[in-house]
Short mmCIF file of C-alpha atoms and ligand atoms in Angstrom, two decimals:
data_model
loop_
_atom_site.label_atom_id
_atom_site.label_comp_id
_atom_site.label_asym_id
_atom_site.label_seq_id
_atom_site.Cartn_x
_atom_site.Cartn_y
_atom_site.Cartn_z
CA MET A 1485 -14.19 11.85 0.48
CA THR A 1486 -16.80 11.03 3.10
CA GLY A 1487 -16.23 10.88 6.86
CA ALA A 1488 -15.42 7.68 8.79
CA GLY A 1489 -18.91 7.87 10.32
CA ASP A 1490 -20.56 7.48 6.93
CA VAL A 1491 -18.59 4.44 5.89
CA ALA A 1492 -19.17 2.80 9.28
CA ALA A 1493 -22.89 3.51 8.99
CA ARG A 1494 -22.91 1.93 5.53
CA ALA A 1495 -21.19 -1.21 6.84
CA THR A 1496 -23.72 -1.47 9.68
CA ALA A 1497 -26.68 -0.90 7.36
CA GLY A 1498 -25.29 -3.58 5.03
CA PHE A 1499 -24.95 -5.99 7.93
CA ARG A 1500 -28.52 -5.41 9.12
CA GLN A 1501 -29.96 -5.72 5.65
CA ARG A 1502 -28.07 -8.89 4.63
CA TYR A 1503 -28.00 -10.80 7.88
CA GLY A 1504 -30.61 -9.22 10.19
CA GLY A 1505 -29.69 -8.27 13.76
CA GLU A 1506 -26.77 -6.18 14.96
CA PRO A 1507 -23.04 -6.68 14.36
CA ALA A 1508 -20.94 -7.52 17.43
CA GLY A 1509 -18.58 -4.71 16.47
CA ARG A 1510 -17.04 -2.64 13.69
CA TRP A 1511 -13.39 -2.68 12.74
CA ALA A 1512 -11.65 -0.23 10.41
CA ALA A 1513 -8.41 -0.10 8.44
CA PRO A 1514 -7.13 2.68 6.19
CA GLY A 1515 -5.63 2.90 2.72
CA ARG A 1516 -2.06 4.17 2.43
CA VAL A 1517 0.30 6.22 0.34
CA ASN A 1518 4.01 5.66 0.32
CA LEU A 1519 5.96 8.85 0.91
CA ILE A 1520 9.11 7.26 -0.49
CA GLY A 1521 10.75 3.83 -0.93
CA GLU A 1522 9.21 2.12 -3.94
CA HIS A 1523 9.87 -1.52 -4.87
CA THR A 1524 12.31 -1.69 -2.00
CA ASP A 1525 10.15 -3.78 0.36
CA TYR A 1526 10.63 -7.12 -1.42
CA ASN A 1527 14.33 -6.31 -1.67
CA ASP A 1528 14.51 -6.35 2.17
CA GLY A 1529 14.96 -2.58 2.11
CA PHE A 1530 13.39 0.55 3.59
CA VAL A 1531 10.01 2.22 3.07
CA LEU A 1532 8.25 5.26 4.51
CA PRO A 1533 4.49 5.02 3.96
CA PHE A 1534 1.67 6.59 5.92
CA ALA A 1535 -1.93 5.60 6.53
CA LEU A 1536 -4.71 7.64 4.93
CA PRO A 1537 -7.87 9.08 6.43
CA LEU A 1538 -9.82 6.97 3.89
CA ARG A 1539 -11.03 3.79 5.54
CA THR A 1540 -12.57 0.37 5.03
CA VAL A 1541 -14.99 -0.72 7.74
CA VAL A 1542 -16.07 -4.26 8.54
CA ALA A 1543 -19.23 -4.80 10.60
CA ALA A 1544 -19.10 -8.37 11.85
CA ALA A 1545 -20.49 -11.01 14.18
CA ALA A 1546 -19.45 -14.59 14.89
CA ALA A 1547 -21.54 -17.36 13.29
CA ASP A 1548 -22.16 -20.77 14.87
CA ASP A 1549 -22.07 -22.72 11.63
CA GLY A 1550 -18.29 -22.40 11.24
CA ARG A 1551 -18.65 -20.77 7.80
CA TRP A 1552 -17.96 -17.25 6.51
CA SER A 1553 -20.39 -14.99 4.73
CA VAL A 1554 -19.09 -11.69 3.36
CA TRP A 1555 -21.04 -8.87 1.79
CA SER A 1556 -19.43 -5.79 0.28
CA GLU A 1557 -20.76 -2.65 -1.31
CA LEU A 1558 -19.03 -3.84 -4.47
CA ASP A 1559 -21.60 -6.64 -4.94
CA ASP A 1560 -25.29 -7.28 -4.35
CA GLU A 1561 -25.03 -10.74 -2.87
CA PRO A 1562 -22.80 -12.00 -0.06
CA VAL A 1563 -20.05 -14.49 -0.93
CA GLU A 1564 -20.12 -17.63 1.24
CA PHE A 1565 -17.38 -20.12 1.90
CA GLY A 1566 -16.43 -22.80 4.40
CA PRO A 1567 -13.17 -24.38 5.56
CA ALA A 1568 -12.78 -26.39 2.34
CA GLU A 1569 -12.73 -23.28 0.13
CA ALA A 1570 -10.66 -21.32 2.64
CA ASP A 1571 -8.02 -24.04 2.80
CA GLU A 1572 -7.46 -24.17 -0.94
CA PRO A 1573 -5.94 -20.99 -2.41
CA GLY A 1574 -7.81 -19.84 -5.48
CA ARG A 1575 -11.20 -21.37 -4.58
CA VAL A 1576 -12.61 -17.92 -3.68
CA ASP A 1577 -11.83 -15.16 -6.17
CA GLY A 1578 -12.53 -11.46 -6.77
CA TRP A 1579 -12.55 -9.06 -3.80
CA ALA A 1580 -13.73 -11.87 -1.46
CA ALA A 1581 -10.39 -13.65 -2.02
CA TYR A 1582 -8.76 -11.10 0.32
CA VAL A 1583 -11.18 -12.19 3.05
CA ALA A 1584 -10.78 -15.91 2.36
CA GLY A 1585 -7.02 -15.33 2.22
CA VAL A 1586 -7.03 -13.93 5.74
CA VAL A 1587 -9.02 -16.93 6.99
CA TRP A 1588 -6.55 -19.19 5.16
CA ALA A 1589 -3.48 -17.44 6.61
CA LEU A 1590 -4.87 -17.60 10.15
CA ARG A 1591 -5.74 -21.28 9.82
CA ALA A 1592 -2.39 -22.07 8.22
CA ALA A 1593 -0.72 -20.43 11.24
CA GLY A 1594 -2.65 -22.79 13.52
CA HIS A 1595 -5.40 -20.48 14.76
CA THR A 1596 -9.00 -21.56 15.24
CA VAL A 1597 -10.92 -19.00 13.22
CA PRO A 1598 -14.53 -18.43 14.21
CA GLY A 1599 -17.22 -18.59 11.53
CA ALA A 1600 -18.47 -15.07 10.89
CA ARG A 1601 -20.81 -12.82 8.98
CA LEU A 1602 -19.11 -9.71 7.67
CA ALA A 1603 -20.33 -6.59 5.87
CA ILE A 1604 -17.73 -4.35 4.25
CA ALA A 1605 -18.00 -0.70 3.19
CA SER A 1606 -15.07 1.38 2.00
CA ASP A 1607 -13.96 4.87 1.08
CA VAL A 1608 -10.64 3.58 -0.24
CA PRO A 1609 -10.98 3.64 -4.03
CA VAL A 1610 -10.37 0.27 -5.69
CA GLY A 1611 -7.65 0.12 -8.35
CA SER A 1612 -6.06 3.48 -7.54
CA GLY A 1613 -2.96 2.08 -5.89
CA LEU A 1614 -4.01 3.20 -2.40
CA SER A 1615 -4.01 -0.36 -1.02
CA SER A 1616 -7.73 -1.06 -0.87
CA SER A 1617 -6.83 -4.76 -0.69
CA ALA A 1618 -4.55 -4.34 2.35
CA ALA A 1619 -7.32 -2.30 4.00
CA ILE A 1620 -9.78 -5.19 3.58
CA GLU A 1621 -7.22 -7.71 4.84
CA ALA A 1622 -6.38 -5.64 7.92
CA ALA A 1623 -9.96 -4.80 8.87
CA VAL A 1624 -11.04 -8.45 8.47
CA LEU A 1625 -8.01 -9.63 10.42
CA ALA A 1626 -8.79 -7.22 13.25
CA ALA A 1627 -12.40 -8.44 13.34
CA LEU A 1628 -11.58 -12.16 13.28
CA VAL A 1629 -8.80 -11.89 15.87
CA GLU A 1630 -11.17 -10.23 18.29
CA LEU A 1631 -14.28 -12.30 17.53
CA GLY A 1632 -12.24 -15.46 17.99
CA GLY A 1633 -10.26 -14.22 21.00
CA LEU A 1634 -7.08 -15.21 19.11
CA ASP A 1635 -3.71 -14.77 20.73
CA LEU A 1636 -2.12 -12.74 17.96
CA PRO A 1637 -0.38 -9.42 18.72
CA ALA A 1638 -0.78 -6.72 16.06
CA GLU A 1639 2.99 -6.79 15.26
CA ARG A 1640 2.37 -10.17 13.63
CA TRP A 1641 -0.62 -9.09 11.54
CA PRO A 1642 1.29 -7.57 8.59
CA ARG A 1643 3.12 -10.83 7.78
CA LEU A 1644 -0.14 -12.80 7.98
CA ALA A 1645 -2.00 -10.35 5.76
CA GLN A 1646 0.91 -10.43 3.30
CA ARG A 1647 0.68 -14.25 3.21
CA ALA A 1648 -3.03 -13.95 2.42
CA GLU A 1649 -2.16 -11.75 -0.55
CA ASN A 1650 0.90 -13.74 -1.72
CA ASP A 1651 -0.28 -17.28 -1.22
CA TYR A 1652 -4.08 -17.17 -1.40
CA VAL A 1653 -4.72 -14.31 -3.84
CA GLY A 1654 -1.47 -14.97 -5.70
CA ALA A 1655 -0.01 -11.44 -5.85
CA PRO A 1656 3.76 -11.46 -5.10
CA THR A 1657 3.78 -8.21 -3.11
CA GLY A 1658 6.07 -7.15 -0.29
CA ILE A 1659 5.13 -6.23 3.27
CA MET A 1660 4.84 -2.46 2.98
CA ASP A 1661 1.11 -2.00 2.41
CA GLN A 1662 -0.05 -4.32 5.19
CA SER A 1663 2.44 -2.72 7.60
CA ALA A 1664 1.30 0.79 6.73
CA VAL A 1665 -2.40 0.10 7.18
CA ILE A 1666 -1.89 -1.87 10.40
CA ARG A 1667 0.93 0.03 12.10
CA GLY A 1668 0.39 3.58 10.79
CA ARG A 1669 0.01 6.34 13.37
CA SER A 1670 -1.76 9.69 13.05
CA GLY A 1671 0.68 12.55 12.35
CA HIS A 1672 3.53 10.14 11.55
CA ALA A 1673 5.11 8.31 8.65
CA LEU A 1674 6.10 4.70 9.28
CA PHE A 1675 9.81 4.04 8.76
CA LEU A 1676 9.97 0.30 8.22
CA ASP A 1677 12.97 -1.93 7.78
CA CYS A 1678 11.40 -4.66 5.65
CA ARG A 1679 14.06 -7.20 6.61
CA THR A 1680 13.76 -6.96 10.38
CA GLU A 1681 10.25 -5.46 10.48
CA ALA A 1682 11.59 -2.88 12.94
CA VAL A 1683 9.53 0.30 12.78
CA GLU A 1684 10.09 3.87 13.85
CA GLN A 1685 7.25 6.37 13.88
CA ILE A 1686 8.65 9.49 12.22
CA PRO A 1687 6.82 12.73 13.08
CA PHE A 1688 5.30 14.13 9.89
CA ASP A 1689 3.23 17.07 11.08
CA LEU A 1690 2.34 18.68 7.79
CA GLY A 1691 -0.34 20.91 9.32
CA ALA A 1692 2.06 22.58 11.79
CA ALA A 1693 4.46 23.33 8.91
CA GLY A 1694 1.71 24.85 6.73
CA LEU A 1695 2.15 21.99 4.28
CA ALA A 1696 -0.08 19.36 2.69
CA VAL A 1697 0.32 16.21 0.67
CA LEU A 1698 -1.79 16.37 -2.44
CA VAL A 1699 -2.74 12.92 -3.76
CA ILE A 1700 -3.51 12.85 -7.46
CA ASP A 1701 -5.33 9.81 -8.81
CA SER A 1702 -3.95 9.47 -12.32
CA ARG A 1703 -7.04 7.55 -13.51
CA ALA A 1704 -4.66 5.89 -15.95
CA PRO A 1705 -6.07 2.68 -17.40
CA HIS A 1706 -4.69 -0.55 -16.00
CA ARG A 1707 -1.65 -1.55 -18.08
CA HIS A 1708 -0.50 -5.10 -17.27
CA ALA A 1709 0.46 -3.97 -13.78
CA ASP A 1710 0.43 -7.47 -12.25
CA GLY A 1711 2.75 -9.05 -14.82
CA GLU A 1712 5.12 -6.07 -14.83
CA TYR A 1713 5.30 -6.03 -11.01
CA ALA A 1714 6.19 -9.72 -10.94
CA ALA A 1715 8.79 -9.16 -13.67
CA ARG A 1716 10.46 -6.37 -11.68
CA ARG A 1717 10.57 -8.57 -8.61
CA LYS A 1718 12.13 -11.47 -10.55
CA SER A 1719 14.70 -9.19 -12.09
CA CYS A 1720 15.75 -7.90 -8.64
CA GLU A 1721 15.98 -11.43 -7.25
CA ARG A 1722 18.12 -12.56 -10.19
CA ALA A 1723 20.39 -9.54 -9.77
CA ALA A 1724 20.86 -10.26 -6.05
CA GLU A 1725 21.80 -13.82 -6.90
CA ALA A 1726 24.26 -12.68 -9.55
CA LEU A 1727 25.85 -10.30 -7.03
CA GLY A 1728 26.02 -12.98 -4.36
CA VAL A 1729 23.88 -11.10 -1.81
CA ALA A 1730 20.73 -12.24 0.00
CA ALA A 1731 18.81 -9.19 -1.29
CA LEU A 1732 19.57 -5.91 -3.05
CA ARG A 1733 19.38 -4.18 0.31
CA ASP A 1734 22.80 -5.67 0.94
CA VAL A 1735 24.42 -3.60 -1.82
CA ALA A 1736 25.73 -0.52 0.00
CA THR A 1737 25.39 2.82 -1.75
CA GLY A 1738 29.17 3.20 -1.78
CA ASP A 1739 29.53 -0.18 -3.51
CA LEU A 1740 26.91 0.51 -6.18
CA ASP A 1741 29.26 1.32 -9.07
CA ALA A 1742 31.34 -1.78 -8.44
CA ALA A 1743 28.19 -3.90 -8.26
CA LEU A 1744 26.84 -2.44 -11.50
CA ALA A 1745 30.13 -3.20 -13.23
CA ARG A 1746 29.64 -6.88 -12.38
CA LEU A 1747 26.26 -7.07 -14.14
CA ASP A 1748 26.20 -7.68 -17.84
CA ASP A 1749 22.98 -6.19 -19.09
CA ASP A 1750 21.89 -2.61 -18.99
CA GLU A 1751 18.30 -3.25 -17.95
CA THR A 1752 19.34 -5.20 -14.85
CA ARG A 1753 21.88 -2.50 -14.01
CA ARG A 1754 19.15 0.13 -14.09
CA ARG A 1755 16.81 -1.98 -11.93
CA VAL A 1756 19.56 -2.42 -9.34
CA ARG A 1757 20.46 1.27 -9.43
CA HIS A 1758 16.85 2.19 -8.71
CA VAL A 1759 16.58 -0.08 -5.68
CA VAL A 1760 19.93 0.84 -4.14
CA THR A 1761 19.51 4.60 -4.64
CA GLU A 1762 15.89 4.43 -3.48
CA ASP A 1763 16.90 2.80 -0.19
CA GLN A 1764 19.37 5.64 0.31
CA ARG A 1765 16.69 8.24 -0.48
CA VAL A 1766 14.47 6.73 2.21
CA LEU A 1767 17.27 7.00 4.76
CA ASP A 1768 18.00 10.59 3.69
CA THR A 1769 14.30 11.49 3.91
CA VAL A 1770 14.08 10.05 7.41
CA GLU A 1771 17.12 12.11 8.48
CA LEU A 1772 15.54 15.32 7.19
CA LEU A 1773 12.20 14.57 8.84
CA ARG A 1774 13.92 13.77 12.15
CA ALA A 1775 15.46 17.24 11.88
CA GLY A 1776 12.03 18.76 11.20
CA ARG A 1777 13.03 19.81 7.67
CA ILE A 1778 9.90 18.68 5.84
CA ARG A 1779 10.19 21.04 2.85
CA ASP A 1780 13.70 19.83 2.16
CA ILE A 1781 12.54 16.31 1.33
CA GLY A 1782 11.01 17.64 -1.92
CA PRO A 1783 14.06 17.00 -4.14
CA LEU A 1784 14.33 13.44 -2.82
CA LEU A 1785 10.70 12.78 -3.79
CA THR A 1786 11.32 14.12 -7.26
CA ALA A 1787 14.55 12.15 -7.64
CA SER A 1788 12.64 9.02 -6.63
CA HIS A 1789 10.19 9.69 -9.42
CA ALA A 1790 12.95 10.12 -12.01
CA SER A 1791 14.46 6.82 -10.87
CA MET A 1792 11.12 5.01 -11.21
CA ARG A 1793 10.60 6.56 -14.63
CA ASP A 1794 14.06 6.06 -16.12
CA ASP A 1795 15.61 3.13 -14.27
CA PHE A 1796 12.76 1.00 -12.97
CA GLU A 1797 10.46 1.96 -15.88
CA ILE A 1798 7.18 1.72 -14.00
CA THR A 1799 5.56 5.07 -14.77
CA VAL A 1800 3.07 5.93 -17.53
CA PRO A 1801 2.38 9.19 -19.41
CA GLU A 1802 -0.52 10.28 -17.18
CA ILE A 1803 1.66 9.83 -14.09
CA ASP A 1804 4.64 11.70 -15.55
CA THR A 1805 2.33 14.50 -16.68
CA ALA A 1806 0.90 14.85 -13.16
CA VAL A 1807 4.39 15.02 -11.63
CA GLU A 1808 5.66 17.56 -14.15
CA ALA A 1809 2.57 19.76 -13.79
CA ALA A 1810 2.73 19.68 -9.99
CA LEU A 1811 6.42 20.66 -10.03
CA ALA A 1812 5.77 23.43 -12.54
CA ALA A 1813 3.06 24.70 -10.16
CA ARG A 1814 5.73 24.94 -7.43
CA ALA A 1815 5.24 21.73 -5.51
CA TYR A 1816 8.33 21.09 -3.34
CA GLY A 1817 8.53 17.59 -4.76
CA ALA A 1818 6.32 15.02 -6.49
CA ARG A 1819 6.45 11.34 -7.27
CA MET A 1820 4.39 8.35 -8.21
CA THR A 1821 3.40 6.30 -5.16
CA GLY A 1822 2.73 2.56 -5.13
CA GLY A 1823 3.47 -0.30 -7.48
CA GLY A 1824 3.27 1.68 -10.73
CA PHE A 1825 1.74 1.50 -14.21
CA GLY A 1826 -1.01 3.88 -13.08
CA GLY A 1827 -2.26 4.64 -9.60
CA CYS A 1828 -1.50 7.85 -7.73
CA VAL A 1829 1.03 10.66 -7.56
CA LEU A 1830 1.76 12.56 -4.38
CA ALA A 1831 2.99 16.14 -4.26
CA LEU A 1832 4.34 18.04 -1.25
CA VAL A 1833 2.82 21.51 -1.39
CA ASP A 1834 2.11 24.57 0.75
CA ALA A 1835 -1.35 23.95 2.21
CA ASP A 1836 -2.69 27.16 0.72
CA ALA A 1837 -1.35 26.22 -2.73
CA ALA A 1838 -2.92 22.75 -2.86
CA ASP A 1839 -5.93 23.86 -4.92
CA ALA A 1840 -3.76 25.74 -7.41
CA VAL A 1841 -1.49 22.70 -7.87
CA ALA A 1842 -4.54 20.46 -8.33
CA ASP A 1843 -5.92 22.88 -10.93
CA ALA A 1844 -2.59 22.95 -12.76
CA VAL A 1845 -2.52 19.15 -12.97
CA THR A 1846 -6.13 19.06 -14.17
CA ALA A 1847 -5.31 21.64 -16.86
CA ALA A 1848 -2.24 19.68 -18.01
CA TYR A 1849 -4.41 16.58 -18.28
CA ALA A 1850 -6.97 18.44 -20.38
CA ASP A 1851 -4.18 19.64 -22.71
CA ARG A 1852 -3.04 16.06 -23.23
CA GLY A 1853 -6.59 14.74 -23.70
CA PHE A 1854 -6.43 12.49 -20.59
CA THR A 1855 -9.44 11.63 -18.42
CA ALA A 1856 -9.55 14.23 -15.61
CA PRO A 1857 -7.54 13.19 -12.50
CA GLY A 1858 -8.96 12.92 -8.98
CA THR A 1859 -7.32 15.06 -6.29
CA LEU A 1860 -7.37 14.96 -2.51
CA THR A 1861 -5.25 16.52 0.26
CA VAL A 1862 -4.40 14.14 3.07
CA LEU A 1863 -2.75 14.01 6.48
CA PRO A 1864 -1.25 10.86 8.04
CA ALA A 1865 -3.93 8.91 9.91
CA GLY A 1866 -4.00 5.93 12.28
CA GLY A 1867 -3.88 2.22 11.41
CA ALA A 1868 -6.32 -0.67 11.86
CA THR A 1869 -8.53 -0.37 14.90
CA ARG A 1870 -11.82 -1.37 16.50
CA LEU A 1871 -14.36 1.43 16.16
CA ASP A 1872 -16.90 0.32 18.75
C1 GAF B 1287 2.68 -2.55 -4.20
C2 GAF B 1287 3.05 -3.74 -3.31
F1 GAF B 1287 1.93 -4.27 -2.74
C3 GAF B 1287 4.03 -3.32 -2.22
O1 GAF B 1287 4.44 -4.47 -1.51
C4 GAF B 1287 5.23 -2.58 -2.81
O2 GAF B 1287 6.12 -3.47 -3.42
C5 GAF B 1287 4.78 -1.48 -3.77
O3 GAF B 1287 3.86 -1.98 -4.74
C6 GAF B 1287 5.94 -0.86 -4.49
O4 GAF B 1287 6.74 -0.18 -3.59
O5 GAF B 1287 1.96 -1.60 -3.46
#
């Protein structure tokens, strides 16, 4: 991991090299992990993510020609597009689609978006399930709102960024990632009600408790994650319809058994059980954190993992191996974080045991013949912001 200064310097250097001159400013947005509450966001439920100290930085300036030019470290040449491409979802693809999607969402909401030149650098790894796409969306949104002097309070940014992802890029995600990277606060986890968008900043001061969150990048190869995610979402929507509720969030924990009895296939029953019990685990985690009992959330994290593995069926062998090895090395709890089928695991550990847990996971991987995992200890960081 490199410092925020380095990534900002890379964005500025990219801007100077591609466009000449100085950017008008630099805007940053982080990646995220989700402490608990997986696949609950699109079921109108509860999530508890936090923003990471890894950031994406956009160096940008307005352009008079009313067009957008975007360069990223991921590519040699900038991608250029105008209103015609921005107004037609799908016309811009690859990583630049997240930028075009933001322009599209702003325009669709009636805003006059200034043309701009943008240079993007990032420390958020792509494809690791740490929301590199939401980080791009949020940083670009922050830049365009300010460059254009748009009247758009930050509370409304997550929904717009989600629309960019859903309707321009075509990924049917919920609102968790965009909320985490926009509304996250240093030292806190973001308790979000995905139906009302009400948030509560929950103190999560790992350092003061002598604890750390170890993030383990499973490095598992991509396994049809997009199609499986969409299938899970469909299955939840069908179940809600069958149960006569607006969303699975409306099935109370106490009514779960009765609801399951009304469903006629086992797979759907297990999907529903995951979502309903996961919502409850989020609420229980929040209660413990409000009481300052951070260590005690460990079993809830581990139970969440079991539910994702057995009921929602979104884990893979590398992920399960990382969780089991972390627990065997005395993590308080461990679970996959994010959409699934690869990505990252998080483990709650004593700060002075983080290296030993990371070593144990690496050794378990070697035993199984898996590509070595990446590991990183993190603390909750702040959300999207202007740097200077
Ligand atoms: C992905 C999606 F983008 C989120 O909206 C959420 O559904 C998550 O998977 C699963 O909890 O990160």
